């Protein structure tokens, strides 16, 4: 039991799917979400692979994961669009649904730990989180992270 618990903790710290790259990890999340919920989910990216620092990858992955979790619990949507790019020195990730949306009071509730956690997580890498939502018109969660450092010299799968 202890070994199993240790493995789950390690996987939660940095999911192994991130070793395949951020684009592959977000696509994997979307595919699993669509399979579990039946909600049509589309991923659009600026390129096949986006190489960033591991901490930025993890923040983007966790943001997409939490946004999809919130959609499955609260949105009652029929479609989700995820956009991910790395243009102009910024990594924007947008997860948008066409669900029931939420009002400002709901977003600012003291017990809205998921959304507050996403905002805090974004700040750890110098990023910010915008949440746009109107009742009956869906919700959009947008993570923006400045990419100030150069991409890693060795992409996954490269030989040294």
PDB file of C-alpha atoms in Angstrom:
ATOM      1  CA  UNK A   1       0.000   0.000   0.000  1.00  0.00           C
ATOM      2  CA  UNK A   2       2.852   2.390   0.863  1.00  0.00           C
ATOM      3  CA  UNK A   3       4.558   1.835  -2.489  1.00  0.00           C
ATOM      4  CA  UNK A   4       1.286   2.400  -4.340  1.00  0.00           C
ATOM      5  CA  UNK A   5       0.651   5.595  -2.361  1.00  0.00           C
ATOM      6  CA  UNK A   6       4.182   6.819  -3.101  1.00  0.00           C
ATOM      7  CA  UNK A   7       3.737   6.178  -6.814  1.00  0.00           C
ATOM      8  CA  UNK A   8       0.417   8.079  -6.854  1.00  0.00           C
ATOM      9  CA  UNK A   9       2.006  11.033  -5.042  1.00  0.00           C
ATOM     10  CA  UNK A  10       4.939  11.113  -7.480  1.00  0.00           C
ATOM     11  CA  UNK A  11       2.595  10.923 -10.474  1.00  0.00           C
ATOM     12  CA  UNK A  12       0.525  13.773  -9.062  1.00  0.00           C
ATOM     13  CA  UNK A  13       3.627  15.936  -8.638  1.00  0.00           C
ATOM     14  CA  UNK A  14       4.555  15.628 -12.312  1.00  0.00           C
ATOM     15  CA  UNK A  15       2.308  13.435 -14.446  1.00  0.00           C
ATOM     16  CA  UNK A  16       4.325  11.132 -16.738  1.00  0.00           C
ATOM     17  CA  UNK A  17       2.313  12.300 -19.787  1.00  0.00           C
ATOM     18  CA  UNK A  18       4.199  15.624 -19.582  1.00  0.00           C
ATOM     19  CA  UNK A  19       7.329  13.764 -20.677  1.00  0.00           C
ATOM     20  CA  UNK A  20       5.669  13.618 -24.114  1.00  0.00           C
ATOM     21  CA  UNK A  21       5.406  17.429 -24.150  1.00  0.00           C
ATOM     22  CA  UNK A  22       2.751  19.968 -23.263  1.00  0.00           C
ATOM     23  CA  UNK A  23       0.740  19.630 -26.489  1.00  0.00           C
ATOM     24  CA  UNK A  24       0.526  15.843 -26.154  1.00  0.00           C
ATOM     25  CA  UNK A  25      -0.416  16.148 -22.475  1.00  0.00           C
ATOM     26  CA  UNK A  26      -3.242  18.623 -23.155  1.00  0.00           C
ATOM     27  CA  UNK A  27      -4.511  16.466 -26.024  1.00  0.00           C
ATOM     28  CA  UNK A  28      -4.448  13.452 -23.699  1.00  0.00           C
ATOM     29  CA  UNK A  29      -6.481  15.387 -21.090  1.00  0.00           C
ATOM     30  CA  UNK A  30      -9.009  16.439 -23.748  1.00  0.00           C
ATOM     31  CA  UNK A  31      -9.389  12.923 -25.132  1.00  0.00           C
ATOM     32  CA  UNK A  32      -9.955  11.473 -21.668  1.00  0.00           C
ATOM     33  CA  UNK A  33     -12.417  14.241 -20.795  1.00  0.00           C
ATOM     34  CA  UNK A  34     -14.421  13.667 -23.976  1.00  0.00           C
ATOM     35  CA  UNK A  35     -14.463   9.894 -23.415  1.00  0.00           C
ATOM     36  CA  UNK A  36     -15.624  10.231 -19.778  1.00  0.00           C
ATOM     37  CA  UNK A  37     -18.195  12.981 -20.251  1.00  0.00           C
ATOM     38  CA  UNK A  38     -19.389  12.697 -23.848  1.00  0.00           C
ATOM     39  CA  UNK A  39     -18.739  16.452 -24.273  1.00  0.00           C
ATOM     40  CA  UNK A  40     -17.216  17.258 -27.672  1.00  0.00           C
ATOM     41  CA  UNK A  41     -13.723  18.612 -26.995  1.00  0.00           C
ATOM     42  CA  UNK A  42     -11.469  20.282 -29.582  1.00  0.00           C
ATOM     43  CA  UNK A  43      -7.804  21.158 -29.094  1.00  0.00           C
ATOM     44  CA  UNK A  44      -6.163  23.765 -31.311  1.00  0.00           C
ATOM     45  CA  UNK A  45      -2.430  24.456 -31.023  1.00  0.00           C
ATOM     46  CA  UNK A  46       0.048  26.745 -32.745  1.00  0.00           C
ATOM     47  CA  UNK A  47       2.408  23.834 -33.398  1.00  0.00           C
ATOM     48  CA  UNK A  48       2.822  20.097 -32.880  1.00  0.00           C
ATOM     49  CA  UNK A  49       5.147  20.680 -29.932  1.00  0.00           C
ATOM     50  CA  UNK A  50       5.594  23.559 -27.520  1.00  0.00           C
ATOM     51  CA  UNK A  51       8.778  23.395 -25.489  1.00  0.00           C
ATOM     52  CA  UNK A  52       8.835  25.280 -22.198  1.00  0.00           C
ATOM     53  CA  UNK A  53      10.362  24.907 -18.774  1.00  0.00           C
ATOM     54  CA  UNK A  54       8.982  22.005 -16.730  1.00  0.00           C
ATOM     55  CA  UNK A  55       7.372  24.311 -14.150  1.00  0.00           C
ATOM     56  CA  UNK A  56       5.490  26.184 -16.901  1.00  0.00           C
ATOM     57  CA  UNK A  57       4.362  22.892 -18.451  1.00  0.00           C
ATOM     58  CA  UNK A  58       3.035  21.727 -15.100  1.00  0.00           C
ATOM     59  CA  UNK A  59       1.121  24.966 -14.444  1.00  0.00           C
ATOM     60  CA  UNK A  60      -0.468  24.852 -17.913  1.00  0.00           C
ATOM     61  CA  UNK A  61      -1.337  21.156 -17.546  1.00  0.00           C
ATOM     62  CA  UNK A  62      -2.896  21.633 -14.094  1.00  0.00           C
ATOM     63  CA  UNK A  63      -4.859  24.660 -15.327  1.00  0.00           C
ATOM     64  CA  UNK A  64      -6.335  22.649 -18.207  1.00  0.00           C
ATOM     65  CA  UNK A  65      -7.037  19.754 -15.847  1.00  0.00           C
ATOM     66  CA  UNK A  66      -8.830  21.917 -13.264  1.00  0.00           C
ATOM     67  CA  UNK A  67     -10.804  23.786 -15.938  1.00  0.00           C
ATOM     68  CA  UNK A  68     -12.017  20.483 -17.400  1.00  0.00           C
ATOM     69  CA  UNK A  69     -12.890  19.205 -13.921  1.00  0.00           C
ATOM     70  CA  UNK A  70     -14.950  22.340 -13.265  1.00  0.00           C
ATOM     71  CA  UNK A  71     -16.690  21.974 -16.624  1.00  0.00           C
ATOM     72  CA  UNK A  72     -17.642  18.371 -15.880  1.00  0.00           C
ATOM     73  CA  UNK A  73     -18.989  19.302 -12.429  1.00  0.00           C
ATOM     74  CA  UNK A  74     -20.761  22.583 -13.100  1.00  0.00           C
ATOM     75  CA  UNK A  75     -21.044  23.743 -16.724  1.00  0.00           C
ATOM     76  CA  UNK A  76     -23.574  21.380 -18.319  1.00  0.00           C
ATOM     77  CA  UNK A  77     -21.919  22.154 -21.652  1.00  0.00           C
ATOM     78  CA  UNK A  78     -22.087  20.354 -24.981  1.00  0.00           C
ATOM     79  CA  UNK A  79     -18.740  21.585 -26.296  1.00  0.00           C
ATOM     80  CA  UNK A  80     -15.281  22.570 -25.052  1.00  0.00           C
ATOM     81  CA  UNK A  81     -12.565  24.340 -27.010  1.00  0.00           C
ATOM     82  CA  UNK A  82      -8.943  24.355 -25.841  1.00  0.00           C
ATOM     83  CA  UNK A  83      -6.405  26.654 -27.474  1.00  0.00           C
ATOM     84  CA  UNK A  84      -2.690  26.530 -26.722  1.00  0.00           C
ATOM     85  CA  UNK A  85       0.095  28.500 -28.381  1.00  0.00           C
ATOM     86  CA  UNK A  86       3.541  29.964 -27.795  1.00  0.00           C
ATOM     87  CA  UNK A  87       3.556  33.071 -29.937  1.00  0.00           C
ATOM     88  CA  UNK A  88       5.077  36.475 -29.244  1.00  0.00           C
ATOM     89  CA  UNK A  89       6.863  35.402 -26.076  1.00  0.00           C
ATOM     90  CA  UNK A  90       3.732  34.319 -24.209  1.00  0.00           C
ATOM     91  CA  UNK A  91       2.139  30.942 -23.599  1.00  0.00           C
ATOM     92  CA  UNK A  92      -1.636  31.402 -23.605  1.00  0.00           C
ATOM     93  CA  UNK A  93      -3.898  28.476 -22.751  1.00  0.00           C
ATOM     94  CA  UNK A  94      -7.644  28.962 -23.081  1.00  0.00           C
ATOM     95  CA  UNK A  95     -10.281  26.444 -22.026  1.00  0.00           C
ATOM     96  CA  UNK A  96     -13.757  27.594 -23.058  1.00  0.00           C
ATOM     97  CA  UNK A  97     -17.132  25.902 -22.770  1.00  0.00           C
ATOM     98  CA  UNK A  98     -20.634  26.719 -23.972  1.00  0.00           C
ATOM     99  CA  UNK A  99     -22.263  25.793 -20.668  1.00  0.00           C
ATOM    100  CA  UNK A 100     -24.415  27.613 -18.205  1.00  0.00           C
ATOM    101  CA  UNK A 101     -21.702  30.057 -17.114  1.00  0.00           C
ATOM    102  CA  UNK A 102     -21.487  31.704 -13.721  1.00  0.00           C
ATOM    103  CA  UNK A 103     -21.962  35.113 -12.197  1.00  0.00           C
ATOM    104  CA  UNK A 104     -19.303  37.180 -10.428  1.00  0.00           C
ATOM    105  CA  UNK A 105     -20.554  36.190  -6.950  1.00  0.00           C
ATOM    106  CA  UNK A 106     -20.039  32.520  -7.742  1.00  0.00           C
ATOM    107  CA  UNK A 107     -16.466  33.151  -8.958  1.00  0.00           C
ATOM    108  CA  UNK A 108     -15.605  35.162  -5.851  1.00  0.00           C
ATOM    109  CA  UNK A 109     -17.071  32.801  -3.254  1.00  0.00           C
ATOM    110  CA  UNK A 110     -14.681  32.239  -0.345  1.00  0.00           C
ATOM    111  CA  UNK A 111     -14.825  28.481  -0.969  1.00  0.00           C
ATOM    112  CA  UNK A 112     -13.962  28.694  -4.694  1.00  0.00           C
ATOM    113  CA  UNK A 113     -10.648  26.992  -3.953  1.00  0.00           C
ATOM    114  CA  UNK A 114     -10.130  25.560  -7.451  1.00  0.00           C
ATOM    115  CA  UNK A 115     -10.200  28.940  -9.183  1.00  0.00           C
ATOM    116  CA  UNK A 116      -8.160  30.628  -6.457  1.00  0.00           C
ATOM    117  CA  UNK A 117      -5.625  27.810  -6.645  1.00  0.00           C
ATOM    118  CA  UNK A 118      -5.286  28.294 -10.391  1.00  0.00           C
ATOM    119  CA  UNK A 119      -4.612  32.004  -9.896  1.00  0.00           C
ATOM    120  CA  UNK A 120      -1.957  31.260  -7.281  1.00  0.00           C
ATOM    121  CA  UNK A 121      -0.381  28.570  -9.448  1.00  0.00           C
ATOM    122  CA  UNK A 122      -0.174  30.993 -12.406  1.00  0.00           C
ATOM    123  CA  UNK A 123       1.636  33.538 -10.233  1.00  0.00           C
ATOM    124  CA  UNK A 124       4.320  30.986  -9.328  1.00  0.00           C
ATOM    125  CA  UNK A 125       5.608  31.188 -12.928  1.00  0.00           C
ATOM    126  CA  UNK A 126       4.984  34.911 -13.448  1.00  0.00           C
ATOM    127  CA  UNK A 127       1.671  34.329 -15.192  1.00  0.00           C
ATOM    128  CA  UNK A 128      -1.907  35.390 -14.655  1.00  0.00           C
ATOM    129  CA  UNK A 129      -5.355  33.901 -15.006  1.00  0.00           C
ATOM    130  CA  UNK A 130      -8.444  35.537 -16.493  1.00  0.00           C
ATOM    131  CA  UNK A 131     -11.892  34.052 -16.067  1.00  0.00           C
ATOM    132  CA  UNK A 132     -14.654  35.327 -18.296  1.00  0.00           C
ATOM    133  CA  UNK A 133     -18.175  34.054 -17.766  1.00  0.00           C
ATOM    134  CA  UNK A 134     -21.775  35.136 -18.086  1.00  0.00           C
ATOM    135  CA  UNK A 135     -24.798  33.148 -16.974  1.00  0.00           C
ATOM    136  CA  UNK A 136     -26.156  31.143 -19.883  1.00  0.00           C
ATOM    137  CA  UNK A 137     -23.187  31.933 -22.121  1.00  0.00           C
ATOM    138  CA  UNK A 138     -20.394  29.659 -20.946  1.00  0.00           C
ATOM    139  CA  UNK A 139     -17.052  30.235 -19.313  1.00  0.00           C
ATOM    140  CA  UNK A 140     -13.545  30.882 -20.586  1.00  0.00           C
ATOM    141  CA  UNK A 141     -10.453  30.306 -18.443  1.00  0.00           C
ATOM    142  CA  UNK A 142      -7.355  31.918 -19.917  1.00  0.00           C
ATOM    143  CA  UNK A 143      -3.876  31.312 -18.531  1.00  0.00           C
ATOM    144  CA  UNK A 144      -1.082  33.563 -19.825  1.00  0.00           C
ATOM    145  CA  UNK A 145       2.566  32.918 -18.983  1.00  0.00           C
ATOM    146  CA  UNK A 146       5.463  35.032 -20.288  1.00  0.00           C
ATOM    147  CA  UNK A 147       8.131  32.883 -21.933  1.00  0.00           C
ATOM    148  CA  UNK A 148      11.242  34.794 -20.986  1.00  0.00           C
ATOM    149  CA  UNK A 149      13.725  31.950 -21.160  1.00  0.00           C
ATOM    150  CA  UNK A 150      14.960  30.085 -24.212  1.00  0.00           C
ATOM    151  CA  UNK A 151      13.460  26.675 -24.974  1.00  0.00           C
ATOM    152  CA  UNK A 152      15.378  23.697 -23.615  1.00  0.00           C
ATOM    153  CA  UNK A 153      18.196  22.571 -25.871  1.00  0.00           C
ATOM    154  CA  UNK A 154      17.124  18.927 -25.735  1.00  0.00           C
ATOM    155  CA  UNK A 155      13.557  18.189 -26.720  1.00  0.00           C
ATOM    156  CA  UNK A 156      11.978  14.945 -25.486  1.00  0.00           C
ATOM    157  CA  UNK A 157      13.388  12.103 -27.513  1.00  0.00           C
ATOM    158  CA  UNK A 158      16.581  13.961 -28.540  1.00  0.00           C
ATOM    159  CA  UNK A 159      19.834  12.098 -28.091  1.00  0.00           C
ATOM    160  CA  UNK A 160      22.721  13.842 -26.349  1.00  0.00           C
TER     161      UNK A 160
END
